[in-house]
Coordinates of C-alpha atoms in Angstrom, one line a residue:
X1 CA 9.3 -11.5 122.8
X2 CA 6.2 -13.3 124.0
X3 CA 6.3 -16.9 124.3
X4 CA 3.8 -17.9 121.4
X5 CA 6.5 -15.3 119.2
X6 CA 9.6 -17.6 120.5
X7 CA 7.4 -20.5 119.0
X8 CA 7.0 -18.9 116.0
X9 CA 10.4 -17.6 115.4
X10 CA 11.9 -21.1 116.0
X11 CA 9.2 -22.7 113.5
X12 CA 10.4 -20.2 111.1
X13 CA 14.2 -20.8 111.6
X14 CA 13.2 -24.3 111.2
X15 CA 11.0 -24.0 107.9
X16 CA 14.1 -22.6 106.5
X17 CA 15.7 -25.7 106.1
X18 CA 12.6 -27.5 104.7
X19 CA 12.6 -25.5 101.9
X20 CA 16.2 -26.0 101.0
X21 CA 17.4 -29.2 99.0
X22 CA 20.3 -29.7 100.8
X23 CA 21.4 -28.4 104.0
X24 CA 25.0 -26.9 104.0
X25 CA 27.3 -25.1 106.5
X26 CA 25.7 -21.6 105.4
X27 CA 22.1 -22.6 106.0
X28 CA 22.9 -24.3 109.3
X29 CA 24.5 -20.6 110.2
X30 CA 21.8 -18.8 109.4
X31 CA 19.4 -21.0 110.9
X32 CA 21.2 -21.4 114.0
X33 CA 21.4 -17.1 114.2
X34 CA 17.4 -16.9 114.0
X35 CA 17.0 -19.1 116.6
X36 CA 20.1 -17.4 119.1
X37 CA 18.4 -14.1 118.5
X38 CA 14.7 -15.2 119.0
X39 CA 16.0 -17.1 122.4
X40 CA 18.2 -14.1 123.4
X41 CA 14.8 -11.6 122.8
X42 CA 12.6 -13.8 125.2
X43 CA 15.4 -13.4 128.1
X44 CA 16.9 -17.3 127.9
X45 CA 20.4 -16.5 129.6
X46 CA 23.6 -16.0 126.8
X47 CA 25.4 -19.1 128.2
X48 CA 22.5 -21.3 127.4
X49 CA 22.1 -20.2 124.0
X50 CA 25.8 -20.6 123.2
X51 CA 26.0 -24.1 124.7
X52 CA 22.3 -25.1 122.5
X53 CA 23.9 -23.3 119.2
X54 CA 26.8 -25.1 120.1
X55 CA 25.4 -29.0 120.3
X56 CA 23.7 -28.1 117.2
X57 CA 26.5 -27.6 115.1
X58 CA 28.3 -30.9 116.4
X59 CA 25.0 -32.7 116.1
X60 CA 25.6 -31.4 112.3
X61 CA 29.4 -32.4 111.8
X62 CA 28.2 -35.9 113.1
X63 CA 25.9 -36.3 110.5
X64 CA 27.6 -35.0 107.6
X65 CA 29.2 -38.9 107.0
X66 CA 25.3 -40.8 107.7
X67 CA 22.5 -41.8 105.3
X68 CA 19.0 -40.3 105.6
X69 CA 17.1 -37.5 106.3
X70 CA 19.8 -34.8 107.7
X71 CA 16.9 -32.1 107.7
X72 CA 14.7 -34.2 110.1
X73 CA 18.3 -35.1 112.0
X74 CA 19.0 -31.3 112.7
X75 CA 15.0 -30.2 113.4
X76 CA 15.0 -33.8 116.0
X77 CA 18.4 -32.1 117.4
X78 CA 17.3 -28.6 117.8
X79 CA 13.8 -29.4 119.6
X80 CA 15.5 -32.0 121.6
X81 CA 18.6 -29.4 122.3
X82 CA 15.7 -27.2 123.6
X83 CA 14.3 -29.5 126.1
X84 CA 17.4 -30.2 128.0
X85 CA 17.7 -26.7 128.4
X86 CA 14.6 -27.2 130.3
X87 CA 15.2 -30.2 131.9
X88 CA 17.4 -30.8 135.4
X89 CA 19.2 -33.8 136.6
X90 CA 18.0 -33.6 139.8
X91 CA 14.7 -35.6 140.4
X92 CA 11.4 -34.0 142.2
X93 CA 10.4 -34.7 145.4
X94 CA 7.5 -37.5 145.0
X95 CA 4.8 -37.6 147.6
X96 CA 4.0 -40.2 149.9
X97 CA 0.8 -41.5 150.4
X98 CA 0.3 -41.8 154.4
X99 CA 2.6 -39.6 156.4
X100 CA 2.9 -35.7 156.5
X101 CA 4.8 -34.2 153.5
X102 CA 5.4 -30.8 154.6
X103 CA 6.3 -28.6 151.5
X104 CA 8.3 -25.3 151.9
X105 CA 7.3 -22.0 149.8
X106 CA 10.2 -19.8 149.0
X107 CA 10.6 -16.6 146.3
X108 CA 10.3 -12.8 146.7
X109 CA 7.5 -10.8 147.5
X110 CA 5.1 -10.2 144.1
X111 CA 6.0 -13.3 142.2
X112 CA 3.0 -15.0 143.1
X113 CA 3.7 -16.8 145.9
X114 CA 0.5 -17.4 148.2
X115 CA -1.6 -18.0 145.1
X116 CA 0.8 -20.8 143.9
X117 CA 1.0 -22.6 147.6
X118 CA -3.4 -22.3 146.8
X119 CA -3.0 -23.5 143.4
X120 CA -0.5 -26.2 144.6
X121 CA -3.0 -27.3 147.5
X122 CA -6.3 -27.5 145.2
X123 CA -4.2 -29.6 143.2
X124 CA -3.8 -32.0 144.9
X125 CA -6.9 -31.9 147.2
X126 CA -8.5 -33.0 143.8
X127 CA -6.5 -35.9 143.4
X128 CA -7.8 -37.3 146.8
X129 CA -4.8 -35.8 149.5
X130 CA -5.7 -34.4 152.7
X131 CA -3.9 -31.0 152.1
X132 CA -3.0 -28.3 155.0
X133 CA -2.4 -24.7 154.6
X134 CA 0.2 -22.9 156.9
X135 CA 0.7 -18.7 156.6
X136 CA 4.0 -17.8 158.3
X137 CA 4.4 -14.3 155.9
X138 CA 4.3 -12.1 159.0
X139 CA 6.2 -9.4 156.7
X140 CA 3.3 -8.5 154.1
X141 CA 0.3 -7.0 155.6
X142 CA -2.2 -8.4 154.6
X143 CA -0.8 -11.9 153.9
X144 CA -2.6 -14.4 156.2
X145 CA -5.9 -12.9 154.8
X146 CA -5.4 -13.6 151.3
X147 CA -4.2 -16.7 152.3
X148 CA -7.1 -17.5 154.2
X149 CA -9.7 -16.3 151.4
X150 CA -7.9 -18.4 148.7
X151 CA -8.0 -21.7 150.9
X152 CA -11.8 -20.5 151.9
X153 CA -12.7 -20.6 147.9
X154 CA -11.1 -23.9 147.5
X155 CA -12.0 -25.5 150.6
X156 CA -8.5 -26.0 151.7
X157 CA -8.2 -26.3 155.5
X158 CA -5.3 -23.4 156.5
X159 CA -3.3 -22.3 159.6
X160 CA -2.2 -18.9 160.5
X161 CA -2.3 -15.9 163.4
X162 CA -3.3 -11.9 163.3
X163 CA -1.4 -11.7 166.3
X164 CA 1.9 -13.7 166.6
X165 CA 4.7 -12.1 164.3
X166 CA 7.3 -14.7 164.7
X167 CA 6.9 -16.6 161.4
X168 CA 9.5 -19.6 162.5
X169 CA 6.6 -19.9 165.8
X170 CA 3.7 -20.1 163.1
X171 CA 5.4 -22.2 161.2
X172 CA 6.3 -24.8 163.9
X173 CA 3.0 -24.9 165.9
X174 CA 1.2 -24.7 161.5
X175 CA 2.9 -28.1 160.8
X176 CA 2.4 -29.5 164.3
X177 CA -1.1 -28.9 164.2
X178 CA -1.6 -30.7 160.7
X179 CA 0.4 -33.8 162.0
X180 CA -1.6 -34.0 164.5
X181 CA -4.6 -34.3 162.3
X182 CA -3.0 -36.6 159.7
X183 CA -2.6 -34.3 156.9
X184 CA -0.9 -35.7 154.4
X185 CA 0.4 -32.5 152.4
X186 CA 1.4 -29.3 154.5
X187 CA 2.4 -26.8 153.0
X188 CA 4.3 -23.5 154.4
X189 CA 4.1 -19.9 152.9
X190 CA 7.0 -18.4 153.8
X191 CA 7.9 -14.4 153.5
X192 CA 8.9 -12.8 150.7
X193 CA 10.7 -9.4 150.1
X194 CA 10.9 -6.9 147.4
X195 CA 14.6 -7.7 146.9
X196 CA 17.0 -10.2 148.0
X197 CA 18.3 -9.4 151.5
X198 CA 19.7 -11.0 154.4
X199 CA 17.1 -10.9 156.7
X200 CA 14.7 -12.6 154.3
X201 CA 17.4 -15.5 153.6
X202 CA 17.7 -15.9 157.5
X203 CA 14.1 -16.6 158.1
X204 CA 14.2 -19.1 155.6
X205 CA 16.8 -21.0 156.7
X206 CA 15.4 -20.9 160.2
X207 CA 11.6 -22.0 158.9
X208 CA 13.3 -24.6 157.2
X209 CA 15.3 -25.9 160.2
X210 CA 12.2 -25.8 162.7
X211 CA 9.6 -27.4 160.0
X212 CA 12.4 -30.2 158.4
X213 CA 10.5 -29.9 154.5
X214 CA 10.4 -32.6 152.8
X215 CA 10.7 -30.4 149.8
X216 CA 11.7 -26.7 149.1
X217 CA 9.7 -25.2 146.2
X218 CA 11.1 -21.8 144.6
X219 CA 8.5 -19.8 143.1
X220 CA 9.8 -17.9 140.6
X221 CA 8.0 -14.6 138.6
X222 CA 8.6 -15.1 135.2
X223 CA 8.1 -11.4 134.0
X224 CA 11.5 -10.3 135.6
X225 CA 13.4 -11.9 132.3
X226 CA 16.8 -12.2 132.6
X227 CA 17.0 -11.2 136.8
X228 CA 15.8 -14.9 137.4
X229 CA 19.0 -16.2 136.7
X230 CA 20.9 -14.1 139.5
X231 CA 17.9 -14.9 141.7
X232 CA 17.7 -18.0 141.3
X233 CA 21.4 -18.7 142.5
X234 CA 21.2 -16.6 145.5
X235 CA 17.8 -18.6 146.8
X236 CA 20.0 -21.6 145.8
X237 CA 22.7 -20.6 148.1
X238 CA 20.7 -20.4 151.0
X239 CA 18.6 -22.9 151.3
X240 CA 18.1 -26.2 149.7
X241 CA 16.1 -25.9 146.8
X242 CA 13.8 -29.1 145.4
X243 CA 12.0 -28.0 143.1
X244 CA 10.3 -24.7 141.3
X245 CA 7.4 -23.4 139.7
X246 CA 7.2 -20.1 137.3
X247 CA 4.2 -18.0 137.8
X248 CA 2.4 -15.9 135.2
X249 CA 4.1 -17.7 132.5
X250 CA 0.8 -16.5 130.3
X251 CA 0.7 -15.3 127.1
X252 CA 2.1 -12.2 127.7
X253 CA 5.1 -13.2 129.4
X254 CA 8.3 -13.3 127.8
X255 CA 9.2 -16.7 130.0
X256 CA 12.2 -17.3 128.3
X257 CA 14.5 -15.6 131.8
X258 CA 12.4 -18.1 134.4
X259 CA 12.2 -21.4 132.1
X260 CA 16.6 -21.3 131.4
X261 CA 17.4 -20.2 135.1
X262 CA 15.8 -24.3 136.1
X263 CA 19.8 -23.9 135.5
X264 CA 20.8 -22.5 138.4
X265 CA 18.8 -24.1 140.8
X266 CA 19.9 -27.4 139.4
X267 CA 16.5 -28.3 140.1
X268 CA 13.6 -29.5 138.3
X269 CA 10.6 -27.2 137.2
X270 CA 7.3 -29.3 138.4
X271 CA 5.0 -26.5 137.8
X272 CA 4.1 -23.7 135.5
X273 CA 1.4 -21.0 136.2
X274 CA -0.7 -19.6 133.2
X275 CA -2.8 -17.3 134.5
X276 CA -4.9 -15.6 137.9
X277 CA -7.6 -18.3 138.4
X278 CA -6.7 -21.3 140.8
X279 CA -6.9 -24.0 137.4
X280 CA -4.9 -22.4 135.7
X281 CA -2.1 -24.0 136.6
X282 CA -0.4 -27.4 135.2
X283 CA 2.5 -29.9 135.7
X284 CA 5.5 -29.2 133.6
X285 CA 6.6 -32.0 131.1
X286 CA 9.8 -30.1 129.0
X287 CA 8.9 -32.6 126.5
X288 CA 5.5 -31.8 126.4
X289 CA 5.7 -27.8 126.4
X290 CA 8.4 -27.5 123.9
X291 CA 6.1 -29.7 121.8
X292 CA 3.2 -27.3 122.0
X293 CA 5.6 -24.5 121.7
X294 CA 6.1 -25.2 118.1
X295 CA 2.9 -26.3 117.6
X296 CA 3.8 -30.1 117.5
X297 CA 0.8 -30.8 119.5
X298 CA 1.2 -33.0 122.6
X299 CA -0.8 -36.5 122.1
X300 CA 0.6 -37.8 125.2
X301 CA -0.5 -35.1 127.4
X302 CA -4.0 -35.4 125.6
X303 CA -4.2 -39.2 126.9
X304 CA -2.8 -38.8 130.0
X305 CA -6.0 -35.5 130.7
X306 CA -8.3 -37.5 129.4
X307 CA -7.3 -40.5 131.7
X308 CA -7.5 -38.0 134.5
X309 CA -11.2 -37.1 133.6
X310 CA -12.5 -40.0 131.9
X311 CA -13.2 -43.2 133.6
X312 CA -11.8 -46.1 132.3
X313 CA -15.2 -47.7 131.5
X314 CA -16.4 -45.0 129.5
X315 CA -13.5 -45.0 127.7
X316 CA -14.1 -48.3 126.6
X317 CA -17.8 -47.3 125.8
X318 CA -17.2 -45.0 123.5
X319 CA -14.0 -47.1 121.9
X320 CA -16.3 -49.7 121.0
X321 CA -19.7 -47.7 119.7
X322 CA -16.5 -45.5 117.9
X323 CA -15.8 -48.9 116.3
X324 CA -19.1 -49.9 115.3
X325 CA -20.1 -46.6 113.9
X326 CA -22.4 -45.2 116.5
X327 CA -22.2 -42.0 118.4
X328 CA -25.7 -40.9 120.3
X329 CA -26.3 -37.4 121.8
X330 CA -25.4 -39.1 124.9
X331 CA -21.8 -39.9 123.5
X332 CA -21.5 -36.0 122.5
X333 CA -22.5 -34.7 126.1
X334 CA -20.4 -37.3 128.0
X335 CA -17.3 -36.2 125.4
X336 CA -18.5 -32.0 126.1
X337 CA -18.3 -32.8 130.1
X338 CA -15.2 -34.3 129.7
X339 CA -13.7 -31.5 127.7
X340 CA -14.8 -29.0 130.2
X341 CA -12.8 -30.8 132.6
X342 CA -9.9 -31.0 131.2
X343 CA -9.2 -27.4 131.8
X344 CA -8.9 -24.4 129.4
X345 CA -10.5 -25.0 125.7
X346 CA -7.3 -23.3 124.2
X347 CA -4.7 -25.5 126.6
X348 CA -6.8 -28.5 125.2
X349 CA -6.7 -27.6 121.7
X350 CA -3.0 -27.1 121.8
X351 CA -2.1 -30.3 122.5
X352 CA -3.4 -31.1 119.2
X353 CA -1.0 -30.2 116.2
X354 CA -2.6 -27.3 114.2
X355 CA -5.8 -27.8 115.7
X356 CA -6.3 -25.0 118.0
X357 CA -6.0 -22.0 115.3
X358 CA -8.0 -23.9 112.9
X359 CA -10.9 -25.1 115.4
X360 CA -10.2 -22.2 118.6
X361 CA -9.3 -19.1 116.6
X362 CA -7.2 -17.1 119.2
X363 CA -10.1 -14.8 121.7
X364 CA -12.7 -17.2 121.0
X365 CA -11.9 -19.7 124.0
X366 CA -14.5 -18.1 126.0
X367 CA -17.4 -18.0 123.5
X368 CA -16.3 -21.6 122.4
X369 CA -16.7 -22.3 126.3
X370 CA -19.9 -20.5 126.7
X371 CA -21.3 -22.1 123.6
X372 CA -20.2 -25.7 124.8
X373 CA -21.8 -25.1 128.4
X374 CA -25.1 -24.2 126.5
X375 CA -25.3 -27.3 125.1
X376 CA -24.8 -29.5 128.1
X377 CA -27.6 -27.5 129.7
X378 CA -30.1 -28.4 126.8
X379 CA -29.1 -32.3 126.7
X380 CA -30.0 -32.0 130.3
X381 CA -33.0 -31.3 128.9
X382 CA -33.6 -34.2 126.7
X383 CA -35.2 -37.7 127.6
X384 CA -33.3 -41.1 128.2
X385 CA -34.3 -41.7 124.9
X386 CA -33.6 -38.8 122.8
X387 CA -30.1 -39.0 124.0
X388 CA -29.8 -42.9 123.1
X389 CA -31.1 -42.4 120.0
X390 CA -34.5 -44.5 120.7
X391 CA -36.7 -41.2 120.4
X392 CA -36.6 -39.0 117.1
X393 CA -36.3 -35.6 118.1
X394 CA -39.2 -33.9 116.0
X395 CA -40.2 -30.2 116.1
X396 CA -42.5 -30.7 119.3
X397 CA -39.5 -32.3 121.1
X398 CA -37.3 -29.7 120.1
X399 CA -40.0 -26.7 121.3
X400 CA -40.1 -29.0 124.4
X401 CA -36.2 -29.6 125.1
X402 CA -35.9 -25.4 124.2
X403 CA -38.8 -24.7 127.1
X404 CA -37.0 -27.2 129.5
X405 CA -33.3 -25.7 129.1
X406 CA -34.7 -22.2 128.8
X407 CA -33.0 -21.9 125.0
X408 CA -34.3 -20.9 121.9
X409 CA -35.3 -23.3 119.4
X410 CA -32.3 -22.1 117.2
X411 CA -30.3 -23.0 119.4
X412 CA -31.6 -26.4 119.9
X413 CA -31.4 -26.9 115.9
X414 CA -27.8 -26.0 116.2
X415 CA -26.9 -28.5 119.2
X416 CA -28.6 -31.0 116.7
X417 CA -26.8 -30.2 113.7
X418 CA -23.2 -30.1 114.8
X419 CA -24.1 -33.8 116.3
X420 CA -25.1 -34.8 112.9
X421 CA -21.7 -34.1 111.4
X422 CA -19.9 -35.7 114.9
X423 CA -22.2 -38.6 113.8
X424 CA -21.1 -38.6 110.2
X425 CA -17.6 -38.4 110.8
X426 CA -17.9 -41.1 113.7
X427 CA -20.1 -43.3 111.1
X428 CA -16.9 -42.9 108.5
X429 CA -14.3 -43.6 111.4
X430 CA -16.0 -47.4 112.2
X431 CA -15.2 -48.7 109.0
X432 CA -11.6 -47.6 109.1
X433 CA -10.8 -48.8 112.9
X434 CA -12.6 -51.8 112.0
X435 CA -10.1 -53.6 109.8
X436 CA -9.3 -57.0 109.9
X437 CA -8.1 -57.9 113.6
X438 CA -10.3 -55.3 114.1
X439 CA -7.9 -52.7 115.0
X440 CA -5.7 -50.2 113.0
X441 CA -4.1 -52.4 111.0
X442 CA -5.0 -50.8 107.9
X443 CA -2.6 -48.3 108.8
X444 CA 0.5 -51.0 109.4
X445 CA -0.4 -52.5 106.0
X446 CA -1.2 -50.3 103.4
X447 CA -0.6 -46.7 105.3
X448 CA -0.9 -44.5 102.1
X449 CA -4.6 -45.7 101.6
X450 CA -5.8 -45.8 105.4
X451 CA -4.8 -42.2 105.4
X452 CA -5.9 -41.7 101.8
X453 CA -9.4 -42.7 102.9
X454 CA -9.1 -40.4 106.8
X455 CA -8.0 -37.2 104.8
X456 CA -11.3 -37.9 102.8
X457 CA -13.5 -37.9 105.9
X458 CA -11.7 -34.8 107.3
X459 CA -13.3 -31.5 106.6
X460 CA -11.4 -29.5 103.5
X461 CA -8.0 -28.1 104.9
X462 CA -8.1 -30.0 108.6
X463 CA -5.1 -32.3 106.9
X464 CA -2.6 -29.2 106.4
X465 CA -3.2 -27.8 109.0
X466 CA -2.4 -31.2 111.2
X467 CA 0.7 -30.9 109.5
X468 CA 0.3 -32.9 106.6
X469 CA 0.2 -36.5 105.9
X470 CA 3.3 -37.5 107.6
X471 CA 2.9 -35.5 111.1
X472 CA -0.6 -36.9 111.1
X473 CA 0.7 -40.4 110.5
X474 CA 3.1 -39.7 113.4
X475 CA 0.6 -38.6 115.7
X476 CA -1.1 -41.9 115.1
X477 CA 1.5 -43.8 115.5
X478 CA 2.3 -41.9 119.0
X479 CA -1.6 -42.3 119.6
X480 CA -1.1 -46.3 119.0
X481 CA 1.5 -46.6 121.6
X482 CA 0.5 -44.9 125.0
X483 CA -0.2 -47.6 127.3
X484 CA -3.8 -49.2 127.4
X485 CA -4.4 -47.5 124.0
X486 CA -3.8 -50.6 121.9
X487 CA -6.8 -52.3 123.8
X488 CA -9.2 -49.6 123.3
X489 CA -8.5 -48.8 119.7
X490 CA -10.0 -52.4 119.3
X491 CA -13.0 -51.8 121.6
X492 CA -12.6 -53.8 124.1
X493 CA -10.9 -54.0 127.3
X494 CA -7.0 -52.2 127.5
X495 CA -4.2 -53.3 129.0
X496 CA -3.6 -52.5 132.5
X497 CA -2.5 -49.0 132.7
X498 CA 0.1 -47.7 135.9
X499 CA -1.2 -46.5 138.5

């Protein structure tokens, strides 16, 4: 069972106790059986599920004596049971700015391994670190050159030899040779094998001993379902593991086998890879991924992107002409370039409850993608003033702009007429962030007729499929909260965020 199916199975187990009256002892049951046999189909270990079922049922017998709602109790307790299951004690290595962090890159052979230690470098070569490559996989043929072509297309400086076939030697003079030069991040891909064997946990242990990581990083294949748990322990046995990441954890893997055996490490999962290309990879919030796992959208994942891309200037820019009502085509292609930062259109959308199947119908990410490129391309084409506003666009600027971009001029009438209904909706949304104070009060004082009056400036059936009333008023709420946010809802300057 894929992961999107687990999702949907545990919605549905869910759902059951929404349409009941009253939840009893045979409801819980049968609930609690859908959701052991959908987690036992996507490969999460028996144990787990038995100890989750379990915390259920005496989260129920707690509750049987309190006021309130006991069907939004037991739905709280089942999607919180599910993120401990994903979440370890243990805390993650945290990187330190100005001295060598040398990161150590464990896991059998096929699970990905030298494309994650890429992934994991290009990460955080865009956040500003001076990040080193080392190849000590003497065992694969081939290794050191797929290495070196992935840190080629990222432009990640890398170490390795065709020559020397002692992989502790590599390793030793790879992380000398980066100290040297002040790298802050150097990471080590180690060898992996088809199996587990003893010569494989040998080397390990002896890279680990001549390199001294800071952190130990277990990359694990999530395909191999319920294996990950047995692997998992052995790799833990032998060396010291910090930290893992689960690797083509896409949507046809079953995921279920790697994301429960964060068990038997005992350590925390920091990363999760989602497909072949070097972005698509993200950090791992258990919180945040069960969230969009039952497509409760993830609000605080959205900020926290769109911090990431967004400077905190045009932030307030567009906070402010939000709250007086203006949006220009120049709002529209700073929002687009931001979007097409943020990664993925689909990963985007699903951080929005019920937003990507109505607005990103599944296969479409790439024609939604295309489509949004297009446009950026023919506002490159448009005058200072056509994109402030200043400068009608009339049919000989439009046969102008379509020559410029190298579009047609039905494309160019489309650009124009989905920024007339942003406009619209953005002209709607200043009267209601307005207020008095202006803020979102409206929403504190008389929430039934703030979101009486946003449902009517939604598009016909956006509301149900945001979850209704009360999940949108939630996700408002949530919205209202994140740090800084309070500040820019009034247009004006935030509070200080944390750096």
């Amino acid at each position: 069972m894929v992961l999107q199916e687990l999702g949907q199975k545990i919605k549905d187990a869910l759902n059951k106790l929404n349409k009941s009256d009253n939840i009893d002892q045979k409801l819980l049951k049968e609930m609690l059986t859908t959701l052991s046999i959908a987690l036992i189909k996507s490969d999460v270990n028996l144990h787990l599920v038995k100890k989750l079922t379990s915390n259920i049922q005496s989260k129920f017998d707690e509750i049987q004596e309190e006021t309130g709602n006991k069907k939004l109790m037991i739905q709280k307790a089942v999607v919180k049971e599910l993120q401990n299951m994903l979440t370890s004690k243990k805390k993650a290595y945290v990187m330190v700015r100005g001295k060598p962090n040398v990161v150590m890159f464990v896991g059998l052979q096929g699970s990905g391994k030298t494309t994650t230690c890429t992934k994991y470098a290009n990460f955080y070569q865009k956040k500003g670190w001076k990040v080193g490559l080392v190849c000590a996989d003497t065992f694969r043929a081939g290794a050191f050159d797929q290495l070196k072509q992935n840190a080629t297309k990222c432009r990640i400086p890398f170490y390795g030899s065709y020559t020397e076939m002692d992989p502790v030697k590599i390793a030793e003079e790879g992380v000398s040779y980066f100290k040297k030069l002040k790298y802050e991040i150097i990471i080590v891909d180690t060898s992996g094998r088809h199996k587990q064997e003893d010569a494989l946990f040998e080397e390990m242990k002896q890279v680990s001993a001549a390199t001294s990581p800071d952190d130990i990083i277990f990359v694990m294949d999530s395909h191999i379902g319920q294996a990950c748990h047995a692997q998992a322990e052995a790799f833990k046995k032998t060396v010291d593991i910090g930290s893992v990441i689960i690797t083509k954890l896409d949507g046809h893997a079953k995921g279920g086998g790697a994301l429960s055996a964060v068990a038997a490490t005992e350590s925390p999962i920091i990363f999760i890879g989602t497909g072949e290309h070097f972005e698509d990879f993200e950090q791992f919030n258990p919180e945040s991924f069960i969230k969009r796992l039952l497509g409760m959208g993830d609000i605080k994942g959205l900020f926290e992107k769109v911090q990431e891309v967004v400077s905190k200037e045009n932030q307030e820019k567009l906070a402010k002409n939000i709250s007086k009502g203006i949006f220009s085509l120049r709002d529209m292609r700073d929002q687009y370039t931001s979007v097409m930062k943020m990664g993925p259109l689909d990963k985007v959308m699903n951080m929005i409850p019920g937003m990507s199947n109505m607005m990103l119908p599944e296969g479409s990410e790439k024609e939604a993608s295309k489509k949004m490129k297009r446009f950026l391309c023919i506002m490159d084409s448009m005058t200072d003033g056509e994109l402030d506003g200043k400068q009608k666009i009339d049919e000989g600027r439009i046969k102008r702009i379509a020559r410029g971009s190298g579009a047609l001029i039905v494309e160019v009438n489309l650009l124009l007429d989905e920024y007339k209904r942003f406009q619209k909706i953005v002209g709607k949304m200043g009267s209601l962030v307005k207020g008095k104070g202006g803020d979102l009060t409206q929403m504190q004082r008389n929430p039934n007729q703030f979101m009486s009056k946003l449902n009517g400036m939604l598009p016909q059936g956006m509301l149900e499929q945001l979850g209704g009333t009360g999940n949108l008023m939630n996700m408002m709420k949530e919205f209202q909260s994140l740090e800084g946010m309070s500040g820019l809802m009034k247009g004006g300057k935030g509070r200080k965020g944390k750096k």
